[in-house]
Coordinates of C-alpha atoms in Angstrom, one line a residue:
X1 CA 0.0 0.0 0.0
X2 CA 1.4 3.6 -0.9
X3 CA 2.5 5.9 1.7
X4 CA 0.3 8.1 0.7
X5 CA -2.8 6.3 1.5
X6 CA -2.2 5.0 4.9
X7 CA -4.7 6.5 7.5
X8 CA -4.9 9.9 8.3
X9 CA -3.4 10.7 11.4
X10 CA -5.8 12.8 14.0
X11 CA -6.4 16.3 13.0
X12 CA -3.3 18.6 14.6
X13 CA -4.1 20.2 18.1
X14 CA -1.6 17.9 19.8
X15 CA 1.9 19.4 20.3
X16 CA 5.1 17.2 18.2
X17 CA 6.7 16.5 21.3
X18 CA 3.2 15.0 22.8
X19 CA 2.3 13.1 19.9
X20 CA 2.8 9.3 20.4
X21 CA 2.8 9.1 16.4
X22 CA 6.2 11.5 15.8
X23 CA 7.4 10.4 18.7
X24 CA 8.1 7.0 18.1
X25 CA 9.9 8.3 14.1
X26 CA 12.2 10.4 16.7
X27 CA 12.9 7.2 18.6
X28 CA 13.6 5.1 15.4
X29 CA 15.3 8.3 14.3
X30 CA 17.6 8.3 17.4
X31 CA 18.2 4.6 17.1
X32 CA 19.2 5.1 13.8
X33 CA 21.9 7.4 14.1
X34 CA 22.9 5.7 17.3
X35 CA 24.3 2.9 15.3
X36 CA 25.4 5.4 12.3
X37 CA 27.9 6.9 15.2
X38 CA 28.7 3.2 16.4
X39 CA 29.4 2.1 13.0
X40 CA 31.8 5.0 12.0
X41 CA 33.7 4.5 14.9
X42 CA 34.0 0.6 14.4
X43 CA 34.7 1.5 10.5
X44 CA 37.8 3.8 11.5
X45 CA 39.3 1.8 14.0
X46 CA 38.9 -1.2 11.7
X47 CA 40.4 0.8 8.9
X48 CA 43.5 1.1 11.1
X49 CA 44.1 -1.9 11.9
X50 CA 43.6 -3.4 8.6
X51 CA 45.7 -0.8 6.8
X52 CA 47.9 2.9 6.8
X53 CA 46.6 5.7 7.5
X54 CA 46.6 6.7 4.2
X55 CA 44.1 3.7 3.4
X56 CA 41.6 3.7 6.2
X57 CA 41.0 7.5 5.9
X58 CA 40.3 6.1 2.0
X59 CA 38.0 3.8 3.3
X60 CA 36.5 6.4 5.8
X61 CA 35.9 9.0 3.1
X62 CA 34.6 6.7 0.3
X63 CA 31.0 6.6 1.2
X64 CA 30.9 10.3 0.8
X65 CA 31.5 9.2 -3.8
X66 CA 28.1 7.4 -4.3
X67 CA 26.0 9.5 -1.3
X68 CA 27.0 12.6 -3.6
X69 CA 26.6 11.3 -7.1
X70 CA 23.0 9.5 -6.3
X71 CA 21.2 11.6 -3.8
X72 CA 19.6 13.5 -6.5
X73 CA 18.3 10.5 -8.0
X74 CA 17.7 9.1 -4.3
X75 CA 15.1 12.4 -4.1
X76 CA 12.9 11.0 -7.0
X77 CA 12.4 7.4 -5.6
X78 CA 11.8 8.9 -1.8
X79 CA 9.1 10.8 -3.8
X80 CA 7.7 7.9 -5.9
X81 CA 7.6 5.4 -3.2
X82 CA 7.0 7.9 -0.3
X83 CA 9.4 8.1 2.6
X84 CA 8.2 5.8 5.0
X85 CA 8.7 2.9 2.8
X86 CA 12.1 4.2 1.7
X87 CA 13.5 4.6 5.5
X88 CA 12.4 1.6 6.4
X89 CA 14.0 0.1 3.5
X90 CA 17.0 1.8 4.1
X91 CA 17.5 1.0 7.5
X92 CA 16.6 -2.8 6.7
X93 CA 19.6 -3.1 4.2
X94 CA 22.2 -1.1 6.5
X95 CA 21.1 -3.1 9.7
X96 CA 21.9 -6.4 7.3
X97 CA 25.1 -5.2 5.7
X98 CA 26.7 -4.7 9.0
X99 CA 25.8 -7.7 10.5
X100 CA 26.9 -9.8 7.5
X101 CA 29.9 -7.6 8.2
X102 CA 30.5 -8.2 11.9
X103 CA 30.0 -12.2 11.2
X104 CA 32.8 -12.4 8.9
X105 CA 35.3 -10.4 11.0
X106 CA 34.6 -12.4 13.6
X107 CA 35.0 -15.8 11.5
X108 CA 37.9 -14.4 9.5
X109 CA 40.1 -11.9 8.6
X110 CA 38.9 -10.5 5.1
X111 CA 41.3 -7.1 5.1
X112 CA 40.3 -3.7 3.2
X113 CA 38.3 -4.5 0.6
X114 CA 35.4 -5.9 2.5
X115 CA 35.5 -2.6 4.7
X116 CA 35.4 -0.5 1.3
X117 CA 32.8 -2.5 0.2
X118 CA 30.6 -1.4 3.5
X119 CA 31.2 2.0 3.2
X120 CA 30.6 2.0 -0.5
X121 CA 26.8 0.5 0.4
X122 CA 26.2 2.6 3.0
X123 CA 26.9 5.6 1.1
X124 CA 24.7 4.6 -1.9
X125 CA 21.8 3.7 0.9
X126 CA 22.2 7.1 2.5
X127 CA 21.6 8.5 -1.0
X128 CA 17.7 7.2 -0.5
X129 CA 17.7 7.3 3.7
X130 CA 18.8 11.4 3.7
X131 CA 16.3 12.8 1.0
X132 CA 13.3 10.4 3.1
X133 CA 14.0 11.6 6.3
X134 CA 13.8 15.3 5.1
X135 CA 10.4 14.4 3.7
X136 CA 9.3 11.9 6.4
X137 CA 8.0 15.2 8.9
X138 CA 5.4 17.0 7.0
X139 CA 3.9 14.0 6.8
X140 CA 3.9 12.9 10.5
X141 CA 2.0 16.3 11.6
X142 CA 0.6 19.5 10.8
X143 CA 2.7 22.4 9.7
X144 CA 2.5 24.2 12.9
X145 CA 4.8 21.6 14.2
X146 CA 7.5 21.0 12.2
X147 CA 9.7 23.4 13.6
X148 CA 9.2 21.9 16.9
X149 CA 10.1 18.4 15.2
X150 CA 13.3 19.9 13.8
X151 CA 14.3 20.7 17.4
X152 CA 13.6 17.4 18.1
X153 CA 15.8 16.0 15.5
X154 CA 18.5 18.5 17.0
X155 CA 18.3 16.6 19.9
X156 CA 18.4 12.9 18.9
X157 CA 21.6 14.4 16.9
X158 CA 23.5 15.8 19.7
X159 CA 22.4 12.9 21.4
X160 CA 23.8 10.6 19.1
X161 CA 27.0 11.9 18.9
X162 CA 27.9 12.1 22.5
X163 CA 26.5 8.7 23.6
X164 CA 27.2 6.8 20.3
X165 CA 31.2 7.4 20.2
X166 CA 31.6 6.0 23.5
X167 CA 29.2 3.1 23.2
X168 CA 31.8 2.0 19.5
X169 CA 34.5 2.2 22.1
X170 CA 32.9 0.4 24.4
X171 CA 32.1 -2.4 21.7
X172 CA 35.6 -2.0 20.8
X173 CA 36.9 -3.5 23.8
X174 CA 34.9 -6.0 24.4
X175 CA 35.2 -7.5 21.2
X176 CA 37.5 -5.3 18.8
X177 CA 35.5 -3.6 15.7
X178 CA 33.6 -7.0 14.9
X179 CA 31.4 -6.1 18.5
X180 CA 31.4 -2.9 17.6
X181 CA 29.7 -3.4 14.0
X182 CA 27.4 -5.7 15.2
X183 CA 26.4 -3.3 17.8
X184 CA 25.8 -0.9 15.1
X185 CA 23.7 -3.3 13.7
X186 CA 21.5 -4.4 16.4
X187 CA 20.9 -0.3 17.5
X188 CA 20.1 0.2 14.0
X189 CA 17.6 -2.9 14.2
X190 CA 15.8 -0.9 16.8
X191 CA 14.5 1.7 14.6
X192 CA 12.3 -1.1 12.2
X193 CA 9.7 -2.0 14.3
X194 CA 9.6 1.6 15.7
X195 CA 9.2 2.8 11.8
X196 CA 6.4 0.5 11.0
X197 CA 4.0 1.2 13.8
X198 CA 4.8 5.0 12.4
X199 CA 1.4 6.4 10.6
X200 CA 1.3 9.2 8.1
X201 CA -0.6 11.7 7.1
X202 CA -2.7 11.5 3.8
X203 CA -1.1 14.2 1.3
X204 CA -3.9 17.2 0.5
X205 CA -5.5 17.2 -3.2
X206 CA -3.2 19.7 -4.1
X207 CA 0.0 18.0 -3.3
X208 CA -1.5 14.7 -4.2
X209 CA -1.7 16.2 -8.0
X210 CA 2.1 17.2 -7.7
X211 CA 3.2 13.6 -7.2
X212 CA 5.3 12.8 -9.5
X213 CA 4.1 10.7 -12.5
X214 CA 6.2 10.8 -15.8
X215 CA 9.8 9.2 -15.9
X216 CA 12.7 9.4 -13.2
X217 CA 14.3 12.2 -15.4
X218 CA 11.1 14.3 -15.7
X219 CA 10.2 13.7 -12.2
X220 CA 13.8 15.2 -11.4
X221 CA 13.9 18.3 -13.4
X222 CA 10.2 19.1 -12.2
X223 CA 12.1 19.2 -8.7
X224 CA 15.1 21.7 -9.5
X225 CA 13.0 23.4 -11.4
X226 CA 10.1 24.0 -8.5
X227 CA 12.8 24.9 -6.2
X228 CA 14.7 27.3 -8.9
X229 CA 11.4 29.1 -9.8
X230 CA 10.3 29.1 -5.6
X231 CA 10.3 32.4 -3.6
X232 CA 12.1 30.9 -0.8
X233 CA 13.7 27.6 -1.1
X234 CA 15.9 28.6 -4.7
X235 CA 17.5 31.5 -2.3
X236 CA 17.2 29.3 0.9
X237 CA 19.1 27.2 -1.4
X238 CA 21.9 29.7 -1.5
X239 CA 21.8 30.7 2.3
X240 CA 22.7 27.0 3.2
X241 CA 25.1 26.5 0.9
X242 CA 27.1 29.5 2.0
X243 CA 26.2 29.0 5.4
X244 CA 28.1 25.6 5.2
X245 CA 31.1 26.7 3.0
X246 CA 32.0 29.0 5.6
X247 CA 31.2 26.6 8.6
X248 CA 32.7 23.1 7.7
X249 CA 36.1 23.7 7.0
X250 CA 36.8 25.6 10.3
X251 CA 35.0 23.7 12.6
X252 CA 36.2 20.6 11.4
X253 CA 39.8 20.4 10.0
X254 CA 40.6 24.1 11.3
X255 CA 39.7 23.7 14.6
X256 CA 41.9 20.8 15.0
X257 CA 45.0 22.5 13.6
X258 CA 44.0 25.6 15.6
X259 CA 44.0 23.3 18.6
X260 CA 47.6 22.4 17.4
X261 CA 48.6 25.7 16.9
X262 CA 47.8 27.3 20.5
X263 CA 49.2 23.8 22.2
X264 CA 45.6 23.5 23.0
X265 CA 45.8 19.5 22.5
X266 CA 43.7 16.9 22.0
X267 CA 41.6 17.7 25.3
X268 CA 41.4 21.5 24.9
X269 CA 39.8 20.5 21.1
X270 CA 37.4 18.0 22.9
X271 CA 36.2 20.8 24.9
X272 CA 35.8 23.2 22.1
X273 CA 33.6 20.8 20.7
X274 CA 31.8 20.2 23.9
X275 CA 31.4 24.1 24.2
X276 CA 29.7 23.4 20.2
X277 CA 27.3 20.4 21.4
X278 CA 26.0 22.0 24.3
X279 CA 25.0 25.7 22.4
X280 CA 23.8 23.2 19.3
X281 CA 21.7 21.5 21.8
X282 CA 20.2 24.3 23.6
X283 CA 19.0 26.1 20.0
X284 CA 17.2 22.5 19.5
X285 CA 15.8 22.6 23.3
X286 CA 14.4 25.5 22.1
X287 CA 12.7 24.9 19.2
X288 CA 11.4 21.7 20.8
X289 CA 9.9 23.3 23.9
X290 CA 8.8 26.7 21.6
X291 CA 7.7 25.3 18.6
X292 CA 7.5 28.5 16.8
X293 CA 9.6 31.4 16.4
X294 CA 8.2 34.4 14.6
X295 CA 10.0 36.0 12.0
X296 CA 11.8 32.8 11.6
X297 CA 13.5 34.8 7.8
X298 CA 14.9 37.9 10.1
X299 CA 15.7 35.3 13.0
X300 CA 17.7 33.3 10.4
X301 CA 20.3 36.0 9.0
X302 CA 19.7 37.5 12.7
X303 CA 21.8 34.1 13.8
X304 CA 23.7 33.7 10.7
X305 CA 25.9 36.9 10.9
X306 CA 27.1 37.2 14.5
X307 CA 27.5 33.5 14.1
X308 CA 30.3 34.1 11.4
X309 CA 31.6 36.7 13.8
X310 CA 31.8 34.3 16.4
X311 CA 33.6 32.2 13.2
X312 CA 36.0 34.8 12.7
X313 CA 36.6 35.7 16.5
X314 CA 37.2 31.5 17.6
X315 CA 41.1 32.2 16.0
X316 CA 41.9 35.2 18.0
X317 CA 40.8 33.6 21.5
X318 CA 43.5 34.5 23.7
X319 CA 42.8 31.4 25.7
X320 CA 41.1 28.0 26.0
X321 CA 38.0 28.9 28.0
X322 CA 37.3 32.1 25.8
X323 CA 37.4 29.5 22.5
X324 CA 35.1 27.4 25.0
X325 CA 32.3 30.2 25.1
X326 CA 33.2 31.1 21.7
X327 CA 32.0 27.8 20.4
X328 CA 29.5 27.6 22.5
X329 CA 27.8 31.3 20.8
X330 CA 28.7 29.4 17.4
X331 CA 26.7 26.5 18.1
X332 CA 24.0 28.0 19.8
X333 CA 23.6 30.4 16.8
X334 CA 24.3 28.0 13.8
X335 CA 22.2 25.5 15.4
X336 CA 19.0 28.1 15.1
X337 CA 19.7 29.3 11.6
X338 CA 20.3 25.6 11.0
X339 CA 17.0 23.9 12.3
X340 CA 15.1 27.0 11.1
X341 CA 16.3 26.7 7.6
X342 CA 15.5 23.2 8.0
X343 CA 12.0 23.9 9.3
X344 CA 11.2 26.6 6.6
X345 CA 12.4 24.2 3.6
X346 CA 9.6 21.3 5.1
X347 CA 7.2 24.0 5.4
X348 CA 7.4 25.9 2.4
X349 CA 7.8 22.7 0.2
X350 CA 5.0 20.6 -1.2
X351 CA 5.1 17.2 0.8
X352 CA 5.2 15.6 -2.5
X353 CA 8.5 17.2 -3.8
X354 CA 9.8 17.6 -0.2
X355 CA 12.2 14.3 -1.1
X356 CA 13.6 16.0 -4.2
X357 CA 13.9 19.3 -2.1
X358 CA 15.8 17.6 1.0
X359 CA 17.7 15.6 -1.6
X360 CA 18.9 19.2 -3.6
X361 CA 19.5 20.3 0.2
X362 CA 21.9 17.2 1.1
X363 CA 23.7 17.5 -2.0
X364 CA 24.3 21.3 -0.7
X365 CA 25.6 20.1 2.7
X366 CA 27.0 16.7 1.9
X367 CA 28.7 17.3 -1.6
X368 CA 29.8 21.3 -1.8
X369 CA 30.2 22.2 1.6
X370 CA 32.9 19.1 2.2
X371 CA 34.9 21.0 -0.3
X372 CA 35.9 23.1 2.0
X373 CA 38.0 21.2 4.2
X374 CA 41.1 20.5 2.2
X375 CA 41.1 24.0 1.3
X376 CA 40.9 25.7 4.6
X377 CA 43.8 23.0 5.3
X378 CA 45.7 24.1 2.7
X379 CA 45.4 27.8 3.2
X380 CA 46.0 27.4 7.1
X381 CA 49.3 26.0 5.7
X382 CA 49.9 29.3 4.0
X383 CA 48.5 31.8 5.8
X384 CA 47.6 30.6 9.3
X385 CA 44.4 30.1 11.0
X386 CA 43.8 33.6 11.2
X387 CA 42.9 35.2 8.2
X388 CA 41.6 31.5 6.6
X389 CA 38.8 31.6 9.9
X390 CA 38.3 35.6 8.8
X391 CA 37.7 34.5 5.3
X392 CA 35.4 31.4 6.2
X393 CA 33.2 33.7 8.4
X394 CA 33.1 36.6 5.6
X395 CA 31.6 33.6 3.1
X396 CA 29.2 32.2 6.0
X397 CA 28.2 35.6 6.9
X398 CA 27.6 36.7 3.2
X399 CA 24.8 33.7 3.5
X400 CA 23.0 35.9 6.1
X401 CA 23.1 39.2 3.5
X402 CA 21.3 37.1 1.0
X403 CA 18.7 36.0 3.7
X404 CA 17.9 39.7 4.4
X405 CA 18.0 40.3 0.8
X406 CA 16.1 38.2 -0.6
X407 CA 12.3 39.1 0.3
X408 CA 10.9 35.4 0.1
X409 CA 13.3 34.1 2.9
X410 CA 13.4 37.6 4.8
X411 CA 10.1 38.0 4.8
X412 CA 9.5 34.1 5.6
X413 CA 6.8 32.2 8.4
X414 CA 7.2 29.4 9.9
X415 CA 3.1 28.6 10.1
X416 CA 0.9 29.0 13.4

């Protein structure tokens, strides 16, 4: 039976964070990405010990090729088959591949190629599982919520990524990265069951009519061309991608040489980040308990551009605890823009194009934005982390001019 013809789910009244329905997709959610953090971890330490350094980052980075080079496509099925279908799909076919992964580490030793293999798959299933969980909201509850549900998703994020790293070490000693992927498996098991009892909302008329009907390669230009031609999401489309250009590099590979730089270490980085998680969590904690902020356009470039000041200023702390608060402003202020942009692409999109929307998105994040991080290495190498941090905030910060000047997004609601 098609998604879109599963029982309507009771008329909206009942807050996101009280609903039964979406709360059990933020618990298979949350389980999900659980064993995404356990599996990464197992995949680099396995990676390691099967190989160089050279060759397990290699193996680490090559699920990035075919996440990249299908997600577009990945948006037409999601909105074809609809994305309950699609998630549970994925999830099925990841939970599997690492379990048939764990069983033959622990039978034998198989080296690289299997490991490649694995992160080859789950890159080409994220191409299908990303795009479906963009689209998977709007059709869990009303508009009026889906802010709150993006908060929501902030949190099981966070969450994930402080319990699951120590949970893949944990399976790591117990039983080296064989425990550890089948771990990954098993939490990523969780989320099936929780997925299926998951109801969704029957699409309107109107959006019912824009399903897509003609071929694959129809369906897809129909999508870039609704988003190109749309008020808000072809300049939204824009904002993000700035918005990440100027926030990856530096808060992934330029922290960690600016760590190296101030004689900082390994711990003082670790608490950087920490600084980063908590101010990401509290902008979630505060969509969640919210659920609406007005003038969510103004509010994004608003966060946006002292955000990229708070960029630039991270390279010129004078000590650890002032790069501590720093990060925290930073995460507290890209978290909002973030989960805002992300709550005004689900409600300004037509539920049945959301997966080719999310999809354009991903590619945005996922594919450009990566780009980034060699460079700002590079140019670190040249000029210090300085004037590469300036430059990275002056491109993220340029994301929140077009936000206030572009009237679809600056003049953007998120629904009441």
């Amino acid at each position: 039976m098609p998604d879109t013809l599963i029982p309507r789910v009771p008329a909206p009244g009942r807050p996101a964070h009280r609903d039964a329905n979406v709360l059990r997709w933020v618990a298979a959610y949350t389980a999900s990405m659980l064993g995404d953090s356990v599996f990464f971890l197992a995949l680099s330490w396995a990676a390691v010990q099967h190989g160089s350094a050279a060759e397990a980052g290699i193996v680490t980075a090559v699920s990035a090729v075919p996440r990249a080079l299908l997600m577009l496509g990945g948006g037409v099925i999601v909105d074809r088959l609809g994305p309950r279908r699609v998630v549970i799909g994925s999830d099925t076919v990841r939970c599997v591949a690492v379990l048939v992964v764990a069983a033959l580490l622990f039978a034998t030793d198989p080296g690289l190629w299997l490991l490649a293999v694995l992160a080859l798959v789950f890159g080409a299933v994220d191409a299908l599982f990303l795009p479906a969980v963009g689209a998977l909201p709007a059709r869990l509850t009303g508009k009026d919520q889906l802010a709150r549900v993006q908060g929501m998703r902030g949190l099981a994020v966070r969450f994930s990524s402080v319990v699951g790293a120590p949970l893949g070490g944990l399976g790591v000693a117990i039983g080296g990265a064989a425990a550890a992927f089948a771990f990954a498996g098993l939490l990523i098991a969780v989320s099936v069951p929780l997925l299926i009892a998951v109801r969704l909302r029957e699409l309107p008329a109107d959006d019912a009519a824009a399903a897509p009907g003609g071929t694959a390669w129809r369906d897809l230009r129909d999508g870039l061309r609704y988003i190109r031609r749309h008020r808000v999401l072809g300049p939204l489309m824009l904002v993000i991608a700035l918005g990440d250009l100027g926030f990856v590099g530096p808060l992934n590979i330029g922290l960690t040489l600016l760590a190296d730089e101030r004689g900082w270490g390994a711990s003082g980085m670790g608490w950087i980040l920490a600084g980063f998680g908590v101010g990401a969590g509290a902008a979630a904690l505060l969509l969640t308990v919210r659920g609406r902020v007005p003038h969510a356009g103004y509010v994004v470039a608003g966060a946006i551009i002292p955000g990229a000041v708070a960029i630039g200023a991270l390279a010129q702390a004078p000590a650890l605890p002032a790069a501590v608060v720093t990060a925290l402003l930073v995460g507290l202020l890209a978290g909002l823009s973030g989960a805002l942009c992300g709550a005004l692409l689900q409600t300004q999109s037509a539920p049945a194009l959301l997966g080719r929307v999310t999809a354009v998105s991903g590619i945005v994040s996922l594919g450009i934005a990566p780009l980034s991080m060699p460079l700002s290495a590079a140019a670190i190498g040249i000029w210090g982390t300085g004037p590469v941090f300036a430059v990275s905030a002056a491109v993220c910060g340029l994301g929140g001019v077009v936000a206030l000047c572009a009237p679809g997004v600056r003049r953007a609601e998120l629904p009441t």
